[in-house]
Short mmCIF file of C-alpha atoms in Angstrom, two decimals:
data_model
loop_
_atom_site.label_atom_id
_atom_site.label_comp_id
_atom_site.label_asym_id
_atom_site.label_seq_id
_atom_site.Cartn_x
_atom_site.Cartn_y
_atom_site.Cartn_z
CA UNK A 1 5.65 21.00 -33.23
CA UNK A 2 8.96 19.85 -34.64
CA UNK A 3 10.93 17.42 -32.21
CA UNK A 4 13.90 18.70 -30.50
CA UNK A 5 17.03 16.96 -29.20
CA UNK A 6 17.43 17.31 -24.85
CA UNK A 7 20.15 16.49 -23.32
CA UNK A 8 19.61 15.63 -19.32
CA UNK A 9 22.48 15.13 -17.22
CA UNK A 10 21.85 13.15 -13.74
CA UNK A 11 24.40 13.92 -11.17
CA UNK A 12 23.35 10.92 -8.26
CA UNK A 13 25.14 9.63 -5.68
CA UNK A 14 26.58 6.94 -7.54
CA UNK A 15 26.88 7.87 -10.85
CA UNK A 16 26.88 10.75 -13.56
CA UNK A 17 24.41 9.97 -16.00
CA UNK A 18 23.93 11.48 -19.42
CA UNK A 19 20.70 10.53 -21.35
CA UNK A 20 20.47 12.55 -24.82
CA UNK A 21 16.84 11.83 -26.25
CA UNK A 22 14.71 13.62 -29.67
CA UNK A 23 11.24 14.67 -28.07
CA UNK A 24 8.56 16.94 -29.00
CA UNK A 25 5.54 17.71 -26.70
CA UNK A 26 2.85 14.90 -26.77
CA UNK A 27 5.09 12.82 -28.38
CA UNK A 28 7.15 9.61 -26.86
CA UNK A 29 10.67 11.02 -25.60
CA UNK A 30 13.20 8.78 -27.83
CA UNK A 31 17.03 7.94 -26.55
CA UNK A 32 19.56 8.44 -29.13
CA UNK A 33 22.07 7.63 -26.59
CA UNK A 34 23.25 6.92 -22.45
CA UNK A 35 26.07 7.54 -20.94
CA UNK A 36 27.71 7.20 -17.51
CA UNK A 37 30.76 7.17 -15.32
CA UNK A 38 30.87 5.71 -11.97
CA UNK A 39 31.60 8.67 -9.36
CA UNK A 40 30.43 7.35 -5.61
CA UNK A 41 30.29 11.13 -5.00
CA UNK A 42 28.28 10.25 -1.51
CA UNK A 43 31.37 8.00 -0.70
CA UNK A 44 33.92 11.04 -1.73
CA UNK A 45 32.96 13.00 1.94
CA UNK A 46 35.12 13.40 4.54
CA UNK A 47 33.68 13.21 8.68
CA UNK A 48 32.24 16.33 8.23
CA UNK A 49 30.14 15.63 5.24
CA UNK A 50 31.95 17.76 2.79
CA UNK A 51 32.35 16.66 -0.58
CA UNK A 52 36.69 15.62 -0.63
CA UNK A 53 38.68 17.78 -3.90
CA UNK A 54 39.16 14.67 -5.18
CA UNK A 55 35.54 14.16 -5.02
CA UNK A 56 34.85 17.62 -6.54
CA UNK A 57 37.72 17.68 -9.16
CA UNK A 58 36.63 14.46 -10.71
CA UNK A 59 32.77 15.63 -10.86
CA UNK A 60 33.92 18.94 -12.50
CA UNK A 61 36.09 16.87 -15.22
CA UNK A 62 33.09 14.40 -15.75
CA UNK A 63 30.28 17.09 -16.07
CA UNK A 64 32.94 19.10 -18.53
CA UNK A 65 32.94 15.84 -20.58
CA UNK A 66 29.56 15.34 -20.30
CA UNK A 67 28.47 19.06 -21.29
CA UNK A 68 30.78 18.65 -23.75
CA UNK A 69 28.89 15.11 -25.52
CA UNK A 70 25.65 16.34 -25.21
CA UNK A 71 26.88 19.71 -27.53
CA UNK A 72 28.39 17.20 -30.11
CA UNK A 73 25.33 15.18 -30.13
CA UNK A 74 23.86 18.59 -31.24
CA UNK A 75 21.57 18.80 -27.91
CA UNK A 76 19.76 22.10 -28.08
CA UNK A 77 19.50 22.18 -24.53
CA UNK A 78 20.89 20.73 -21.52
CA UNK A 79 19.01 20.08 -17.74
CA UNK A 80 21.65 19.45 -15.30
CA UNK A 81 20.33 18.74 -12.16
CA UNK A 82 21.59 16.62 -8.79
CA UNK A 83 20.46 14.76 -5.93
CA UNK A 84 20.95 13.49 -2.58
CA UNK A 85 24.65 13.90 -2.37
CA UNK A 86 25.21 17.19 -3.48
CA UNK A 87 21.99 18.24 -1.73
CA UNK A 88 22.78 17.23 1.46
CA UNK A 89 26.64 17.80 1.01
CA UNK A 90 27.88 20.54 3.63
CA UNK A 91 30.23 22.29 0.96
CA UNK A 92 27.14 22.32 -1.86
CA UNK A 93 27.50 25.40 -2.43
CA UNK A 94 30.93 25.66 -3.05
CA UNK A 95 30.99 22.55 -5.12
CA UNK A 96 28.28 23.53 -7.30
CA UNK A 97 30.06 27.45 -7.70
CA UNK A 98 33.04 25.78 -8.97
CA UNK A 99 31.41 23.72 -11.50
CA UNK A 100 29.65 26.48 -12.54
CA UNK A 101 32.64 28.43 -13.02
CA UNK A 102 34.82 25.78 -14.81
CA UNK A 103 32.37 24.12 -16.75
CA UNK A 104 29.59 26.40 -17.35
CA UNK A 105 27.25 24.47 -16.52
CA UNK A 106 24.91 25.21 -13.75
CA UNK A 107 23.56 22.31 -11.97
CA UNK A 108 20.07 22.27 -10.17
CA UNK A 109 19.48 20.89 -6.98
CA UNK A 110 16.24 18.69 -6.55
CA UNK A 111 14.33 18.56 -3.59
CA UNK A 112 13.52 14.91 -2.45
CA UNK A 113 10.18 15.81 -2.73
CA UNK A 114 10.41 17.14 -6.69
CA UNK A 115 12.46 13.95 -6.72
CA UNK A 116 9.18 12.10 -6.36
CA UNK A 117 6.69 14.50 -7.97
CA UNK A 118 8.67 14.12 -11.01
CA UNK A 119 9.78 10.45 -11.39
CA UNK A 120 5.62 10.42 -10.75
CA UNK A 121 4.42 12.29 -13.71
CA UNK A 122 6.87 9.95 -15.75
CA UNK A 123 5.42 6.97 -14.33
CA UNK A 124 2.02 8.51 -15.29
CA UNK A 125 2.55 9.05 -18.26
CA UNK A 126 3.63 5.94 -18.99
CA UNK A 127 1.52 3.93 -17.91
CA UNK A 128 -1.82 6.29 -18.35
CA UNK A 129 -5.01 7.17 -17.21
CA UNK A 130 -6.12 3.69 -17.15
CA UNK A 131 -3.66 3.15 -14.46
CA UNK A 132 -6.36 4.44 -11.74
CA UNK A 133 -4.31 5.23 -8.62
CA UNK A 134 -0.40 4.78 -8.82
CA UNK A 135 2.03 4.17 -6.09
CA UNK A 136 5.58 4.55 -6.64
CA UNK A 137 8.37 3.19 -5.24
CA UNK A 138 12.21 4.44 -6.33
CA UNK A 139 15.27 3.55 -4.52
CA UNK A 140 17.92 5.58 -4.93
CA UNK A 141 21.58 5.85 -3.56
CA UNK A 142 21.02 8.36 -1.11
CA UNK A 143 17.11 8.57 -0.95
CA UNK A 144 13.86 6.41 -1.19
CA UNK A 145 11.31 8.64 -3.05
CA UNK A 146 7.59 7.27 -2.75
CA UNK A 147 4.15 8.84 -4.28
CA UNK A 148 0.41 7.91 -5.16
CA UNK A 149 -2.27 10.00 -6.67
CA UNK A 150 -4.85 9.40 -9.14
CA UNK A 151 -3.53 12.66 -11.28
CA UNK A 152 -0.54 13.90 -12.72
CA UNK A 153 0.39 15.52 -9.50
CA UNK A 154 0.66 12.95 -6.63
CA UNK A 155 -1.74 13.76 -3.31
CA UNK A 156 1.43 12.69 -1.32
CA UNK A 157 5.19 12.55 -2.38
CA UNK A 158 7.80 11.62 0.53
CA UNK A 159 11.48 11.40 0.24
CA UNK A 160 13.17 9.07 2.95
CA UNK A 161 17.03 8.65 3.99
CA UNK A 162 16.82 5.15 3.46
CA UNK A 163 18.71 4.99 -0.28
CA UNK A 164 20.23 2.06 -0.63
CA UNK A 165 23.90 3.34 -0.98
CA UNK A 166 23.85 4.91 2.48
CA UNK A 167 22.08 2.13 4.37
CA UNK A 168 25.35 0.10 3.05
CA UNK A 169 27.66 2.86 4.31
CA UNK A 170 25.63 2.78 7.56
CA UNK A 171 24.81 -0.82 8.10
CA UNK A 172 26.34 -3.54 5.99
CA UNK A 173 29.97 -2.44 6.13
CA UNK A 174 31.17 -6.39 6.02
CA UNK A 175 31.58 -7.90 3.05
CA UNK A 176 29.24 -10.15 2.86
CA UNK A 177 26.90 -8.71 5.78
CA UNK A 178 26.62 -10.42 9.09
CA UNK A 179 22.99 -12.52 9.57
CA UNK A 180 22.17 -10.71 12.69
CA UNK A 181 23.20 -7.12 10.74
CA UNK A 182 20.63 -8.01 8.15
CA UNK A 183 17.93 -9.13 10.83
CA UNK A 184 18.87 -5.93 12.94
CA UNK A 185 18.72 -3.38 9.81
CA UNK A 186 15.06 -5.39 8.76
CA UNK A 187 13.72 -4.42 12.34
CA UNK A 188 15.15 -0.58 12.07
CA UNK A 189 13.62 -0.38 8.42
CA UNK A 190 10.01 -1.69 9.49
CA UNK A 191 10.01 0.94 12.60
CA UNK A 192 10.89 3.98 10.05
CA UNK A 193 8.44 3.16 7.55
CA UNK A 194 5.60 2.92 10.23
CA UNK A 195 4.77 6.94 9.85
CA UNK A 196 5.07 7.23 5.98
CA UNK A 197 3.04 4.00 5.08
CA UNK A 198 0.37 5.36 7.67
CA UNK A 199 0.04 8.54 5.22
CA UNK A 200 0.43 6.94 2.01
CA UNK A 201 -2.41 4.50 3.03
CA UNK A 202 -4.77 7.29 4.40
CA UNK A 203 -4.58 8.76 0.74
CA UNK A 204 -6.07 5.81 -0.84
CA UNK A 205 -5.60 2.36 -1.91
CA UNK A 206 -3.45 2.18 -5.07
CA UNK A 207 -5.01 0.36 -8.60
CA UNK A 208 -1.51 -0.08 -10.04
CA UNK A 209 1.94 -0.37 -7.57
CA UNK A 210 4.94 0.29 -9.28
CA UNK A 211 8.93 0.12 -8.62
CA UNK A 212 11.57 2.41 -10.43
CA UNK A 213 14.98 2.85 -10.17
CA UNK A 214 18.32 0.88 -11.28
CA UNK A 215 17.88 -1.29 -8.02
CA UNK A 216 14.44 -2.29 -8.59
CA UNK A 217 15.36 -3.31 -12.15
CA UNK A 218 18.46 -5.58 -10.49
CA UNK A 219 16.10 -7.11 -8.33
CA UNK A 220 13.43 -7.98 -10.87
CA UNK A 221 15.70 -9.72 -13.29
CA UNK A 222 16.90 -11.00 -10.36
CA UNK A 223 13.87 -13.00 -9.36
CA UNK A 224 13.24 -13.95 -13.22
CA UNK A 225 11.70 -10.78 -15.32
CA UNK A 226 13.02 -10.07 -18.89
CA UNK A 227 16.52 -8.93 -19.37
CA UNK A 228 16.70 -5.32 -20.83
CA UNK A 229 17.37 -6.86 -24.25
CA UNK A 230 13.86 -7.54 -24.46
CA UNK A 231 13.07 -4.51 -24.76
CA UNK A 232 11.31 -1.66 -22.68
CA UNK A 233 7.29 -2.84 -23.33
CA UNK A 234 8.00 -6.30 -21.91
CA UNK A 235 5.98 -6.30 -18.74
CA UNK A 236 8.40 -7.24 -15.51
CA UNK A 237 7.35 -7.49 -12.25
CA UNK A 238 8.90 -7.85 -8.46
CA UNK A 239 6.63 -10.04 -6.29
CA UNK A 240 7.17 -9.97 -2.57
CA UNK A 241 7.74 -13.99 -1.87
CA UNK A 242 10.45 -13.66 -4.61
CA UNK A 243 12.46 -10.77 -3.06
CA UNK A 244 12.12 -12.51 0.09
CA UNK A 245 14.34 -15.54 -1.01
CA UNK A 246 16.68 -13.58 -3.07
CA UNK A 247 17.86 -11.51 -0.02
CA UNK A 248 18.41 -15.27 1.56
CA UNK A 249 20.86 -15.62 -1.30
CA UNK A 250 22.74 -12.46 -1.71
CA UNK A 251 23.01 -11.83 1.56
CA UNK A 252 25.48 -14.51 1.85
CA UNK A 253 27.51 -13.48 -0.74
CA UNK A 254 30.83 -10.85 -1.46
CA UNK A 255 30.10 -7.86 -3.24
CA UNK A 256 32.14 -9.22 -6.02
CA UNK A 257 30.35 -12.46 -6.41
CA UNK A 258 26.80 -10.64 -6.55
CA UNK A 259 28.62 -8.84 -9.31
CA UNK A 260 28.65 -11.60 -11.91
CA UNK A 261 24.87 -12.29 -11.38
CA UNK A 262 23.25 -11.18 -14.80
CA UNK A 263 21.33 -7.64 -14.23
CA UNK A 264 24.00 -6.60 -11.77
CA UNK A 265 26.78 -4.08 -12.95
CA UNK A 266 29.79 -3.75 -10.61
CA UNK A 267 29.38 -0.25 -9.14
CA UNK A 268 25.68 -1.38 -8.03
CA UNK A 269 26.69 -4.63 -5.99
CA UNK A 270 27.86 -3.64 -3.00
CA UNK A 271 24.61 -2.33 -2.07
CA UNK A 272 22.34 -4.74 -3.80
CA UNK A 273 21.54 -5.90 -0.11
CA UNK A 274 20.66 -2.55 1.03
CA UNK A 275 18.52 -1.94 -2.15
CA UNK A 276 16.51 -5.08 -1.74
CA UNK A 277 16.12 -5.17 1.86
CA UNK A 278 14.08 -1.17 1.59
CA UNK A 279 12.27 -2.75 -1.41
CA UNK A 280 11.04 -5.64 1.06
CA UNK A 281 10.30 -3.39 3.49
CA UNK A 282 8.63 -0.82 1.66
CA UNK A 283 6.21 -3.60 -0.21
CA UNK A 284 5.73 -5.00 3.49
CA UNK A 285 4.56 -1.56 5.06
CA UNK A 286 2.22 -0.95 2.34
CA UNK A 287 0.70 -4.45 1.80
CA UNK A 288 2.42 -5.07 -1.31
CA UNK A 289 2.23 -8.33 -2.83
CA UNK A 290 3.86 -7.10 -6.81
CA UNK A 291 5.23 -4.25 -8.21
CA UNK A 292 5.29 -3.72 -11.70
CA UNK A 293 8.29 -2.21 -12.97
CA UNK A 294 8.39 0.69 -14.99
CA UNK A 295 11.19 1.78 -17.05
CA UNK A 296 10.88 5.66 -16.91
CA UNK A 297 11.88 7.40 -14.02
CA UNK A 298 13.34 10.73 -12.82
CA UNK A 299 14.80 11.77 -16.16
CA UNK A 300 12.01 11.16 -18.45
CA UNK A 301 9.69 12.91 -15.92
CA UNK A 302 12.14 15.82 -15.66
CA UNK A 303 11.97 15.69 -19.97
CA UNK A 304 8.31 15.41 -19.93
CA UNK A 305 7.91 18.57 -17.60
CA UNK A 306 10.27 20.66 -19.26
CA UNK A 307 7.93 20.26 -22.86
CA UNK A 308 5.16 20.31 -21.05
CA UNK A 309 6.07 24.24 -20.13
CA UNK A 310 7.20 24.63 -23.69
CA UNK A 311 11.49 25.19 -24.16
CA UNK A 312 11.24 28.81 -23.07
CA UNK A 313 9.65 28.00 -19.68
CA UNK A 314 10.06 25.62 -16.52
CA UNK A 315 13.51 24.34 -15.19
CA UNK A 316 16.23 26.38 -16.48
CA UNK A 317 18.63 24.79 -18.78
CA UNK A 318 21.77 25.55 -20.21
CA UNK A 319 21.73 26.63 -23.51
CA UNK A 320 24.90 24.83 -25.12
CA UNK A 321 26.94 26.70 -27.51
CA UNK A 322 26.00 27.15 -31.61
CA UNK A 323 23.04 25.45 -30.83
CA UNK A 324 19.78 26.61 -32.10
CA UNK A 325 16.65 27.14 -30.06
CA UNK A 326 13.53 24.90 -31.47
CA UNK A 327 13.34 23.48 -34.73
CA UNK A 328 15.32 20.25 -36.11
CA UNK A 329 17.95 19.28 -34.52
CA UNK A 330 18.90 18.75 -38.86
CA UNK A 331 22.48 17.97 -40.09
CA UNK A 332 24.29 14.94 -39.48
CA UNK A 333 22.60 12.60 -36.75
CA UNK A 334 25.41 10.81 -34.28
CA UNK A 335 25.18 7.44 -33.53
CA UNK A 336 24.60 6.19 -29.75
CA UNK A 337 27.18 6.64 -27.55
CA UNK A 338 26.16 3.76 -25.85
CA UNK A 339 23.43 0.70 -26.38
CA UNK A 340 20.22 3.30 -24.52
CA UNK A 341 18.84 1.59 -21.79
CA UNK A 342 15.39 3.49 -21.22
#
């Protein structure tokens, strides 16, 4: 089968993310480029958890832009899909119309749950069947997604309101958090995961443990894995005792000082503390000592299931103008946008 370019366009709750990769099916999805503009869309709600026109007018401009880079980069097709914020949103629907009509392009809403069946098959996939039994951990801004199985398909897949992004919004409104805030949020945290960790042990005990996600990432290089430069194959891990003191350190520090710690990027830092206190308590709940961390996630598993059901079939994607369905991509090959960061 001749390799196609995808582009697939992440609309989270913190950012708009644009990943434009050449894949063909059985073959090892490569990024030609990443892109992404900070949005906060889960901060851009008013009290009655509608998404604000400001909110809404800058996602339509950035998913124009967006649409419009992944048809230069000669994408044959595009997946838009979103999460959390727009999911739970109370105006969804009327957000998502509009940027249908004035962009064209029509995003699809995940479920928490495909959330986690598909940043599964990704991490899967990439690790393989030698894996055994996988658990996976992925924080997100709005949501914590977790799954195990020993397939493809995981035997249980649980989305959470614990993202990291509203447990900051929630929580840890001072800059930096209070002691006793961070002691009181630990307690609340332990109590919610009681009832998932009880099902997600009752499946089976897990071979391999892994962590995805930005925030996981953060926290590793935090606590002394590789930095990206290295390179995707480097193994990193997260260890438990490791998280443990680097919560003792960031939590006593502004959001703009945990911001010029290497692996942190600004828009991420004000909830670092959120992020690493559900990765403690998630690890704790499920008697996890390390978690390896695994560089594919959502997107790649949404990429992997789209050529899995061939280009015809699956999620619907938009079809971007003058581009060609199947075959090479062919003619002149852009450049990244940005360095990719798998």
């Amino acid at each position: 089968m001749f390799g196609v370019r995808l582009g697939v366009l992440d609309v989270g709750s913190n950012t708009v993310h644009l990943l434009v990769v050449d894949a063909h099916r059985g073959g090892h999805p490569m990024p030609m480029s990443s892109t992404k503009a900070t949005l906060r869309l889960s901060e851009n709600m008013d009290d009655e958890g509608r998404i604000t026109v400001a909110g809404a007018e800058r996602l339509i401009s950035t998913v124009a832009e967006f649409a419009s880079i992944a048809e230069t980069s000669r994408c044959v097709e595009l997946m838009p899909f979103a999460t959390s914020a727009l999911r739970e949103a109370a105006n969804s629907d009327e957000v998502l119309a509009r940027v249908r009509t004035e962009t064209g392009v029509e995003l699809q809403v995940l479920s928490g749950v495909d959330e986690a069946r598909l940043t599964f098959l990704a991490v899967r996939r990439w690790y393989g069947w030698s894996a055994g039994r996988i658990l996976n951990l992925d924080i997100g801004g709005g949501s914590l997604e977790i799954s195990t199985g020993g397939d493809e398909e995981p035997d249980v897949a649980l989305s959470l309101q614990l993202g990291a992004g509203r447990l900051t919004r929630d929580w840890l409104r001072e800059d930096p958090p209070g002691k006793r805030r961070v002691a009181v949020l630990r307690d609340w945290l332990d109590a919610e995961l009681v009832a998932p960790a009880k099902e997600l042990v009752a499946a089976g005990k897990p071979d391999l443990a892994v962590g995805t996600s930005k925030t996981f990432r953060s926290l590793a290089r935090l606590t002394g894995a590789a930095p990206s430069g290295a390179g995707p194959r480097v193994r990193r891990t997260l260890t438990g005792s490791g998280l443990r003191q680097l919560i003792a350190f960031i939590s006593r520090m502004t959001a703009a000082d945990r911001a010029e710690l290497e692996g942190v990027s600004s828009d991420r830092s004000q909830q670092l503390v959120a992020g690493a206190l559900v990765a403690e308590a998630s690890m704790r709940a499920l008697s996890l000592d390390t978690l390896e961390i695994c560089p594919w996630a959502l997107r790649e598993g949404l990429i992997l299931r789209k050529l899995d059901t061939d280009m015809n079939g699956g999620l619907e994607a938009t079809i971007l103008p003058g581009a060609a369905r199947g075959g090479d991509p062919g003619g002149p090959q852009p450049g990244p946008i940005e360095a990719a960061t798998p």
